[in-house]
mmCIF file of C-alpha atoms in Angstrom:
data_model
loop_
_atom_site.group_PDB
_atom_site.id
_atom_site.type_symbol
_atom_site.label_atom_id
_atom_site.label_comp_id
_atom_site.label_asym_id
_atom_site.label_seq_id
_atom_site.Cartn_x
_atom_site.Cartn_y
_atom_site.Cartn_z
ATOM 1 C CA UNK A 908 26.910 -6.900 -33.193
ATOM 2 C CA UNK A 909 23.322 -7.665 -32.202
ATOM 3 C CA UNK A 910 24.386 -8.268 -28.611
ATOM 4 C CA UNK A 911 26.249 -4.954 -28.584
ATOM 5 C CA UNK A 912 23.202 -3.112 -29.943
ATOM 6 C CA UNK A 913 20.965 -4.727 -27.348
ATOM 7 C CA UNK A 914 23.349 -3.609 -24.613
ATOM 8 C CA UNK A 915 23.493 -0.065 -25.974
ATOM 9 C CA UNK A 916 19.694 0.105 -26.294
ATOM 10 C CA UNK A 917 19.172 -1.092 -22.740
ATOM 11 C CA UNK A 918 21.793 1.300 -21.399
ATOM 12 C CA UNK A 919 20.202 4.135 -23.346
ATOM 13 C CA UNK A 920 16.806 3.320 -21.854
ATOM 14 C CA UNK A 921 18.306 3.362 -18.370
ATOM 15 C CA UNK A 922 19.974 6.707 -19.072
ATOM 16 C CA UNK A 923 16.648 8.120 -20.251
ATOM 17 C CA UNK A 924 15.038 6.892 -17.024
ATOM 18 C CA UNK A 925 17.719 8.661 -14.980
ATOM 19 C CA UNK A 926 17.085 11.911 -16.877
ATOM 20 C CA UNK A 927 13.329 11.507 -16.444
ATOM 21 C CA UNK A 928 13.863 10.852 -12.723
ATOM 22 C CA UNK A 929 15.799 14.113 -12.315
ATOM 23 C CA UNK A 930 13.146 16.032 -14.238
ATOM 24 C CA UNK A 931 10.373 14.496 -12.112
ATOM 25 C CA UNK A 932 12.220 15.353 -8.894
ATOM 26 C CA UNK A 933 12.548 19.003 -9.900
ATOM 27 C CA UNK A 934 8.910 19.140 -11.077
ATOM 28 C CA UNK A 935 7.750 17.688 -7.758
ATOM 29 C CA UNK A 936 9.602 20.438 -5.906
ATOM 30 C CA UNK A 937 8.314 23.150 -8.231
ATOM 31 C CA UNK A 938 4.625 22.221 -8.481
ATOM 32 C CA UNK A 939 2.240 22.824 -5.601
ATOM 33 C CA UNK A 940 -0.180 25.318 -4.092
ATOM 34 C CA UNK A 941 2.515 27.887 -4.806
ATOM 35 C CA UNK A 942 4.246 27.123 -8.090
ATOM 36 C CA UNK A 943 7.965 27.862 -8.204
ATOM 37 C CA UNK A 944 9.814 28.176 -11.530
ATOM 38 C CA UNK A 945 12.370 25.433 -12.190
ATOM 39 C CA UNK A 946 15.146 28.014 -12.504
ATOM 40 C CA UNK A 947 14.354 29.296 -8.999
ATOM 41 C CA UNK A 948 14.271 25.723 -7.667
ATOM 42 C CA UNK A 949 17.748 25.036 -9.038
ATOM 43 C CA UNK A 950 19.001 28.293 -7.565
ATOM 44 C CA UNK A 951 17.450 27.875 -4.116
ATOM 45 C CA UNK A 952 18.439 24.225 -3.669
ATOM 46 C CA UNK A 953 22.090 25.151 -3.384
ATOM 47 C CA UNK A 954 21.770 28.518 -1.637
ATOM 48 C CA UNK A 955 21.539 29.632 1.989
ATOM 49 C CA UNK A 956 18.703 32.073 1.324
ATOM 50 C CA UNK A 957 16.128 32.406 4.104
ATOM 51 C CA UNK A 958 13.288 33.709 1.946
ATOM 52 C CA UNK A 959 9.803 32.285 1.576
ATOM 53 C CA UNK A 960 10.593 30.241 -1.513
ATOM 54 C CA UNK A 961 13.695 28.766 0.096
ATOM 55 C CA UNK A 962 11.709 27.720 3.167
ATOM 56 C CA UNK A 963 9.008 26.129 1.017
ATOM 57 C CA UNK A 964 11.631 24.187 -0.930
ATOM 58 C CA UNK A 965 13.835 23.025 1.956
ATOM 59 C CA UNK A 966 11.237 22.503 4.692
ATOM 60 C CA UNK A 967 8.222 21.264 2.722
ATOM 61 C CA UNK A 968 8.863 20.242 -0.864
ATOM 62 C CA UNK A 969 12.291 18.590 -0.634
ATOM 63 C CA UNK A 970 11.456 16.116 2.186
ATOM 64 C CA UNK A 971 8.146 15.301 0.524
ATOM 65 C CA UNK A 972 9.777 14.720 -2.863
ATOM 66 C CA UNK A 973 12.503 12.491 -1.437
ATOM 67 C CA UNK A 974 10.127 10.332 0.598
ATOM 68 C CA UNK A 975 7.677 10.039 -2.325
ATOM 69 C CA UNK A 976 10.445 8.814 -4.612
ATOM 70 C CA UNK A 977 11.765 6.410 -1.970
ATOM 71 C CA UNK A 978 8.284 5.017 -1.273
ATOM 72 C CA UNK A 979 7.549 4.378 -4.948
ATOM 73 C CA UNK A 980 10.950 2.870 -5.598
ATOM 74 C CA UNK A 981 10.854 0.726 -2.453
ATOM 75 C CA UNK A 982 7.372 -0.684 -3.010
ATOM 76 C CA UNK A 983 8.264 -1.501 -6.628
ATOM 77 C CA UNK A 984 11.416 -3.312 -5.544
ATOM 78 C CA UNK A 985 9.550 -5.200 -2.803
ATOM 79 C CA UNK A 986 6.958 -6.291 -5.341
ATOM 80 C CA UNK A 987 9.661 -7.496 -7.728
ATOM 81 C CA UNK A 988 11.322 -9.539 -4.974
ATOM 82 C CA UNK A 989 8.031 -11.169 -3.981
ATOM 83 C CA UNK A 990 7.161 -11.957 -7.596
ATOM 84 C CA UNK A 991 10.588 -13.508 -8.149
ATOM 85 C CA UNK A 992 10.754 -15.795 -5.121
ATOM 86 C CA UNK A 993 7.153 -17.009 -5.494
ATOM 87 C CA UNK A 994 7.201 -17.189 -9.326
ATOM 88 C CA UNK A 995 3.889 -15.375 -8.968
ATOM 89 C CA UNK A 996 3.182 -12.405 -11.280
ATOM 90 C CA UNK A 997 0.441 -11.159 -8.936
ATOM 91 C CA UNK A 998 2.657 -10.891 -5.842
ATOM 92 C CA UNK A 999 2.566 -7.533 -4.094
ATOM 93 C CA UNK A 1000 3.062 -6.367 -0.486
ATOM 94 C CA UNK A 1001 -0.461 -4.909 -0.480
ATOM 95 C CA UNK A 1002 -2.230 -7.964 -1.921
ATOM 96 C CA UNK A 1003 -0.229 -10.344 0.278
ATOM 97 C CA UNK A 1004 -1.269 -8.535 3.461
ATOM 98 C CA UNK A 1005 2.262 -7.377 4.326
ATOM 99 C CA UNK A 1006 1.273 -3.693 4.201
ATOM 100 C CA UNK A 1007 -1.817 -4.331 6.349
ATOM 101 C CA UNK A 1008 0.295 -6.224 8.861
ATOM 102 C CA UNK A 1009 2.783 -3.346 9.042
ATOM 103 C CA UNK A 1010 -0.058 -0.856 9.505
ATOM 104 C CA UNK A 1011 -1.515 -3.009 12.293
ATOM 105 C CA UNK A 1012 1.851 -3.007 14.064
ATOM 106 C CA UNK A 1013 2.006 0.796 14.015
ATOM 107 C CA UNK A 1014 -1.617 1.163 15.166
ATOM 108 C CA UNK A 1015 -1.025 -1.232 18.055
ATOM 109 C CA UNK A 1016 1.966 0.873 19.102
ATOM 110 C CA UNK A 1017 0.034 4.153 18.865
ATOM 111 C CA UNK A 1018 -3.103 2.911 20.639
ATOM 112 C CA UNK A 1019 -1.450 0.975 23.453
ATOM 113 C CA UNK A 1020 1.280 3.508 24.257
ATOM 114 C CA UNK A 1021 -0.626 6.740 23.443
ATOM 115 C CA UNK A 1022 2.409 8.184 21.682
ATOM 116 C CA UNK A 1023 2.540 9.924 18.334
ATOM 117 C CA UNK A 1024 4.480 8.684 15.332
ATOM 118 C CA UNK A 1025 8.053 8.249 16.502
ATOM 119 C CA UNK A 1026 11.290 6.409 15.854
ATOM 120 C CA UNK A 1027 9.640 3.221 17.161
ATOM 121 C CA UNK A 1028 7.019 3.208 14.380
ATOM 122 C CA UNK A 1029 9.289 1.474 11.801
ATOM 123 C CA UNK A 1030 10.158 -1.222 14.355
ATOM 124 C CA UNK A 1031 6.485 -1.834 15.145
ATOM 125 C CA UNK A 1032 5.689 -1.884 11.420
ATOM 126 C CA UNK A 1033 8.478 -4.391 10.783
ATOM 127 C CA UNK A 1034 7.157 -6.714 13.503
ATOM 128 C CA UNK A 1035 3.665 -6.498 11.995
ATOM 129 C CA UNK A 1036 4.926 -7.046 8.435
ATOM 130 C CA UNK A 1037 7.064 -10.002 9.506
ATOM 131 C CA UNK A 1038 4.142 -11.544 11.365
ATOM 132 C CA UNK A 1039 1.956 -11.151 8.257
ATOM 133 C CA UNK A 1040 4.631 -12.745 6.065
ATOM 134 C CA UNK A 1041 5.077 -15.738 8.356
ATOM 135 C CA UNK A 1042 1.322 -16.179 8.634
ATOM 136 C CA UNK A 1043 0.961 -16.050 4.845
ATOM 137 C CA UNK A 1044 3.529 -18.826 4.390
ATOM 138 C CA UNK A 1045 1.827 -20.945 7.058
ATOM 139 C CA UNK A 1046 -1.682 -20.447 5.631
ATOM 140 C CA UNK A 1047 -0.748 -20.910 1.968
ATOM 141 C CA UNK A 1048 1.754 -23.686 2.666
ATOM 142 C CA UNK A 1049 5.365 -23.801 1.505
ATOM 143 C CA UNK A 1050 4.654 -26.565 -1.019
ATOM 144 C CA UNK A 1051 2.134 -24.320 -2.753
ATOM 145 C CA UNK A 1052 4.189 -21.123 -2.576
ATOM 146 C CA UNK A 1053 4.051 -20.679 -6.335
ATOM 147 C CA UNK A 1054 0.291 -21.231 -6.644
ATOM 148 C CA UNK A 1055 -1.125 -17.895 -7.788
ATOM 149 C CA UNK A 1056 -4.736 -18.204 -6.682
ATOM 150 C CA UNK A 1057 -3.933 -19.717 -3.280
ATOM 151 C CA UNK A 1058 -1.389 -17.046 -2.378
ATOM 152 C CA UNK A 1059 -3.559 -14.166 -3.541
ATOM 153 C CA UNK A 1060 -6.652 -15.469 -1.747
ATOM 154 C CA UNK A 1061 -4.647 -16.106 1.433
ATOM 155 C CA UNK A 1062 -3.108 -12.644 1.244
ATOM 156 C CA UNK A 1063 -6.463 -10.936 0.673
ATOM 157 C CA UNK A 1064 -7.988 -12.853 3.575
ATOM 158 C CA UNK A 1065 -5.126 -11.870 5.883
ATOM 159 C CA UNK A 1066 -5.359 -8.276 4.690
ATOM 160 C CA UNK A 1067 -9.054 -8.145 5.632
ATOM 161 C CA UNK A 1068 -8.289 -9.734 8.990
ATOM 162 C CA UNK A 1069 -5.560 -7.209 9.813
ATOM 163 C CA UNK A 1070 -7.778 -4.340 8.641
ATOM 164 C CA UNK A 1071 -10.584 -5.569 10.914
ATOM 165 C CA UNK A 1072 -8.199 -5.748 13.868
ATOM 166 C CA UNK A 1073 -6.949 -2.242 13.110
ATOM 167 C CA UNK A 1074 -10.526 -0.921 12.926
ATOM 168 C CA UNK A 1075 -11.349 -2.552 16.270
ATOM 169 C CA UNK A 1076 -8.342 -0.910 17.898
ATOM 170 C CA UNK A 1077 -9.296 2.465 16.432
ATOM 171 C CA UNK A 1078 -12.841 2.038 17.754
ATOM 172 C CA UNK A 1079 -11.511 1.921 21.319
ATOM 173 C CA UNK A 1080 -8.850 4.604 20.869
ATOM 174 C CA UNK A 1081 -8.860 8.351 21.499
ATOM 175 C CA UNK A 1082 -11.359 10.053 19.115
ATOM 176 C CA UNK A 1083 -8.926 12.913 18.486
ATOM 177 C CA UNK A 1084 -6.260 10.525 17.262
ATOM 178 C CA UNK A 1085 -8.581 8.540 14.973
ATOM 179 C CA UNK A 1086 -8.685 11.159 12.197
ATOM 180 C CA UNK A 1087 -4.891 11.369 12.050
ATOM 181 C CA UNK A 1088 -4.436 7.592 12.003
ATOM 182 C CA UNK A 1089 -7.175 7.036 9.405
ATOM 183 C CA UNK A 1090 -5.687 9.653 7.066
ATOM 184 C CA UNK A 1091 -2.261 8.037 7.547
ATOM 185 C CA UNK A 1092 -3.612 4.571 6.674
ATOM 186 C CA UNK A 1093 -4.868 5.951 3.333
ATOM 187 C CA UNK A 1094 -1.333 6.989 2.409
ATOM 188 C CA UNK A 1095 0.033 10.515 2.522
ATOM 189 C CA UNK A 1096 3.271 12.501 2.255
ATOM 190 C CA UNK A 1097 1.787 15.611 3.868
ATOM 191 C CA UNK A 1098 3.824 15.448 7.072
ATOM 192 C CA UNK A 1099 7.053 14.264 5.472
ATOM 193 C CA UNK A 1100 10.199 14.999 7.445
ATOM 194 C CA UNK A 1101 13.762 14.935 6.190
ATOM 195 C CA UNK A 1102 14.833 12.251 8.692
ATOM 196 C CA UNK A 1103 11.984 9.984 7.512
ATOM 197 C CA UNK A 1104 13.010 10.502 3.874
ATOM 198 C CA UNK A 1105 16.595 9.607 4.770
ATOM 199 C CA UNK A 1106 15.448 6.442 6.568
ATOM 200 C CA UNK A 1107 13.292 5.283 3.655
ATOM 201 C CA UNK A 1108 15.960 5.938 1.032
ATOM 202 C CA UNK A 1109 18.739 4.415 3.139
ATOM 203 C CA UNK A 1110 16.812 1.137 3.542
ATOM 204 C CA UNK A 1111 15.980 1.295 -0.171
ATOM 205 C CA UNK A 1112 19.670 1.533 -1.121
ATOM 206 C CA UNK A 1113 20.560 -1.351 1.212
ATOM 207 C CA UNK A 1114 17.833 -3.603 -0.218
ATOM 208 C CA UNK A 1115 18.746 -2.623 -3.785
ATOM 209 C CA UNK A 1116 22.371 -3.550 -3.073
ATOM 210 C CA UNK A 1117 21.205 -6.876 -1.624
ATOM 211 C CA UNK A 1118 19.123 -7.512 -4.764
ATOM 212 C CA UNK A 1119 22.016 -6.742 -7.099
ATOM 213 C CA UNK A 1120 24.343 -9.033 -5.159
ATOM 214 C CA UNK A 1121 21.862 -11.939 -5.135
ATOM 215 C CA UNK A 1122 20.275 -11.389 -8.538
ATOM 216 C CA UNK A 1123 21.619 -14.739 -9.810
ATOM 217 C CA UNK A 1124 19.926 -16.467 -6.891
ATOM 218 C CA UNK A 1125 16.641 -14.831 -7.911
ATOM 219 C CA UNK A 1126 17.164 -15.952 -11.503
ATOM 220 C CA UNK A 1127 17.815 -19.496 -10.291
ATOM 221 C CA UNK A 1128 14.536 -19.568 -8.336
ATOM 222 C CA UNK A 1129 12.625 -18.662 -11.494
ATOM 223 C CA UNK A 1130 13.870 -21.912 -13.030
ATOM 224 C CA UNK A 1131 12.351 -23.955 -10.205
ATOM 225 C CA UNK A 1132 13.560 -25.300 -6.876
ATOM 226 C CA UNK A 1133 15.282 -28.335 -8.402
ATOM 227 C CA UNK A 1134 17.313 -26.174 -10.787
ATOM 228 C CA UNK A 1135 18.122 -23.762 -7.966
ATOM 229 C CA UNK A 1136 19.466 -26.637 -5.834
ATOM 230 C CA UNK A 1137 21.565 -27.826 -8.757
ATOM 231 C CA UNK A 1138 23.025 -24.316 -9.009
ATOM 232 C CA UNK A 1139 23.928 -24.242 -5.315
ATOM 233 C CA UNK A 1140 20.990 -22.165 -4.031
ATOM 234 C CA UNK A 1141 18.983 -23.261 -0.977
ATOM 235 C CA UNK A 1142 15.455 -22.264 -2.096
ATOM 236 C CA UNK A 1143 13.638 -22.276 1.249
ATOM 237 C CA UNK A 1144 16.367 -20.484 3.197
ATOM 238 C CA UNK A 1145 16.805 -17.889 0.473
ATOM 239 C CA UNK A 1146 13.043 -17.323 0.242
ATOM 240 C CA UNK A 1147 12.871 -16.671 3.976
ATOM 241 C CA UNK A 1148 15.765 -14.216 3.710
ATOM 242 C CA UNK A 1149 14.107 -12.341 0.834
ATOM 243 C CA UNK A 1150 10.759 -12.301 2.639
ATOM 244 C CA UNK A 1151 12.411 -10.704 5.681
ATOM 245 C CA UNK A 1152 14.166 -8.124 3.498
ATOM 246 C CA UNK A 1153 10.916 -7.323 1.662
ATOM 247 C CA UNK A 1154 9.058 -7.026 4.964
ATOM 248 C CA UNK A 1155 11.710 -4.603 6.278
ATOM 249 C CA UNK A 1156 11.491 -2.374 3.207
ATOM 250 C CA UNK A 1157 7.686 -2.397 3.200
ATOM 251 C CA UNK A 1158 7.519 -1.731 6.942
ATOM 252 C CA UNK A 1159 9.665 1.403 6.810
ATOM 253 C CA UNK A 1160 7.574 2.810 3.962
ATOM 254 C CA UNK A 1161 4.264 2.015 5.678
ATOM 255 C CA UNK A 1162 5.488 3.478 8.980
ATOM 256 C CA UNK A 1163 6.176 6.884 7.439
ATOM 257 C CA UNK A 1164 3.795 6.963 4.453
ATOM 258 C CA UNK A 1165 0.825 4.771 5.379
ATOM 259 C CA UNK A 1166 -0.918 2.235 3.166
ATOM 260 C CA UNK A 1167 -0.097 2.623 -0.535
ATOM 261 C CA UNK A 1168 -1.281 -0.307 -2.590
ATOM 262 C CA UNK A 1169 -0.662 -1.940 -5.964
ATOM 263 C CA UNK A 1170 2.598 -0.105 -6.762
ATOM 264 C CA UNK A 1171 4.612 -3.290 -6.289
ATOM 265 C CA UNK A 1172 2.224 -5.087 -8.637
ATOM 266 C CA UNK A 1173 2.137 -2.556 -11.474
ATOM 267 C CA UNK A 1174 5.700 -1.306 -11.862
ATOM 268 C CA UNK A 1175 7.551 -4.646 -12.397
ATOM 269 C CA UNK A 1176 4.990 -5.586 -15.066
ATOM 270 C CA UNK A 1177 5.458 -2.244 -16.821
ATOM 271 C CA UNK A 1178 9.252 -2.571 -16.819
ATOM 272 C CA UNK A 1179 9.026 -6.113 -18.215
ATOM 273 C CA UNK A 1180 7.691 -4.661 -21.464
ATOM 274 C CA UNK A 1181 11.016 -2.902 -22.021
ATOM 275 C CA UNK A 1182 13.715 -5.071 -20.449
ATOM 276 C CA UNK A 1183 14.472 -8.087 -18.271
ATOM 277 C CA UNK A 1184 13.728 -7.087 -14.698
ATOM 278 C CA UNK A 1185 16.329 -9.451 -13.176
ATOM 279 C CA UNK A 1186 19.185 -8.139 -15.319
ATOM 280 C CA UNK A 1187 21.330 -5.473 -13.682
ATOM 281 C CA UNK A 1188 19.783 -2.696 -15.769
ATOM 282 C CA UNK A 1189 16.296 -4.037 -15.073
ATOM 283 C CA UNK A 1190 16.898 -4.129 -11.323
ATOM 284 C CA UNK A 1191 17.918 -0.477 -11.496
ATOM 285 C CA UNK A 1192 15.026 0.430 -13.788
ATOM 286 C CA UNK A 1193 12.282 -0.965 -11.528
ATOM 287 C CA UNK A 1194 12.915 1.407 -8.567
ATOM 288 C CA UNK A 1195 13.483 4.328 -10.942
ATOM 289 C CA UNK A 1196 10.151 3.789 -12.693
ATOM 290 C CA UNK A 1197 8.445 3.258 -9.331
ATOM 291 C CA UNK A 1198 9.909 6.496 -7.983
ATOM 292 C CA UNK A 1199 8.870 8.443 -11.094
ATOM 293 C CA UNK A 1200 5.355 6.993 -10.896
ATOM 294 C CA UNK A 1201 4.959 7.950 -7.236
ATOM 295 C CA UNK A 1202 6.266 11.480 -7.781
ATOM 296 C CA UNK A 1203 3.632 12.182 -10.433
ATOM 297 C CA UNK A 1204 0.894 10.526 -8.371
ATOM 298 C CA UNK A 1205 1.837 12.866 -5.529
ATOM 299 C CA UNK A 1206 1.749 15.857 -7.883
ATOM 300 C CA UNK A 1207 -1.696 14.745 -9.058
ATOM 301 C CA UNK A 1208 -2.906 14.241 -5.477
ATOM 302 C CA UNK A 1209 -2.107 17.830 -4.487
ATOM 303 C CA UNK A 1210 -3.096 19.458 -7.773
ATOM 304 C CA UNK A 1211 -6.343 17.808 -8.927
ATOM 305 C CA UNK A 1212 -8.413 19.688 -6.288
ATOM 306 C CA UNK A 1213 -7.067 23.221 -5.645
ATOM 307 C CA UNK A 1214 -8.080 23.504 -1.971
ATOM 308 C CA UNK A 1215 -7.675 19.863 -0.903
ATOM 309 C CA UNK A 1216 -5.253 16.979 -1.130
ATOM 310 C CA UNK A 1217 -6.278 13.456 -2.067
ATOM 311 C CA UNK A 1218 -4.769 10.493 -0.192
ATOM 312 C CA UNK A 1219 -2.036 8.784 -2.207
ATOM 313 C CA UNK A 1220 -3.421 5.311 -1.519
ATOM 314 C CA UNK A 1221 -6.779 6.195 -3.051
ATOM 315 C CA UNK A 1222 -5.181 7.066 -6.401
ATOM 316 C CA UNK A 1223 -2.805 4.087 -6.502
ATOM 317 C CA UNK A 1224 -5.584 1.674 -5.498
ATOM 318 C CA UNK A 1225 -7.852 3.016 -8.252
ATOM 319 C CA UNK A 1226 -5.112 2.660 -10.872
ATOM 320 C CA UNK A 1227 -3.923 -0.665 -9.465
ATOM 321 C CA UNK A 1228 -7.342 -2.287 -9.427
ATOM 322 C CA UNK A 1229 -7.798 -1.477 -13.122
ATOM 323 C CA UNK A 1230 -4.302 -2.792 -13.841
ATOM 324 C CA UNK A 1231 -5.032 -5.957 -11.835
ATOM 325 C CA UNK A 1232 -8.177 -6.638 -13.865
ATOM 326 C CA UNK A 1233 -6.232 -6.071 -17.092
ATOM 327 C CA UNK A 1234 -3.655 -8.687 -16.035
ATOM 328 C CA UNK A 1235 -6.369 -11.219 -15.227
ATOM 329 C CA UNK A 1236 -8.069 -10.504 -18.554
ATOM 330 C CA UNK A 1237 -4.799 -10.975 -20.426
ATOM 331 C CA UNK A 1238 -4.216 -14.320 -18.656
ATOM 332 C CA UNK A 1239 -7.669 -15.528 -19.675
ATOM 333 C CA UNK A 1240 -6.865 -14.732 -23.282
#
């Protein structure tokens, strides 16, 4: 009976998250410089009206809402994967330098080819993210892959190195393009397009399916490499596979949304207070909570100052740094 109640409670929590996700999606479409009532949003989403409100919803708000949800969900899932394979509660694409590596790849493409953001940006970001991941493993050492301090320090060092390289490239680039690239590196959904939102969410669904299929492998790694081998899992090969998958997901998000930090660190920890993150319901809850979080951060970014819009990365970094310090304080206790 207790097991049944636990299952019902967890399922109920997941259902509540789904309802909250739908509400957040509609609120994100409705709230902005021009507020649109929720009833009008529901009506215009499924109509062929060519009025002002319909154009605002379909051309501006809908792509932005979809890509914001996909970015939050994807970064949360990438953080969960990194934390699982390294048995490191502080793992995060931003702290590990993966996001900085992806950003460097895009900046190299833009500066050397003099082209604007294009379909090649995700590929360049993936190359940069993969390079950062490989370099992190080499610097930290595979034998110490679960050592918290060593991985974090190596990741922070690589992040600073990639940021310095990006700044040097921007210094020699076209002055007119610097403002656009700098604003992009801070994280923004301002120029969201529907094709970009579809790309981000498609990769998110693929990686989520991969995670659900291999969730038992992730659970085995948490027990240690020896236990994983006994259960038929090849730890090193599987870690490399997960690192590549995480780099792909992070790269697509960085390519279209810029640098958004600490989401992959915060969300898995928050979900752990309510359920097991490597259970099926937990794996579904992490991207949902991450998507909800990012939607409301985006609403805050475009609402806190009436005539301006704050970069998304500034808000998430401010919240994430406080959260990071709270985790370190809790570990000391």
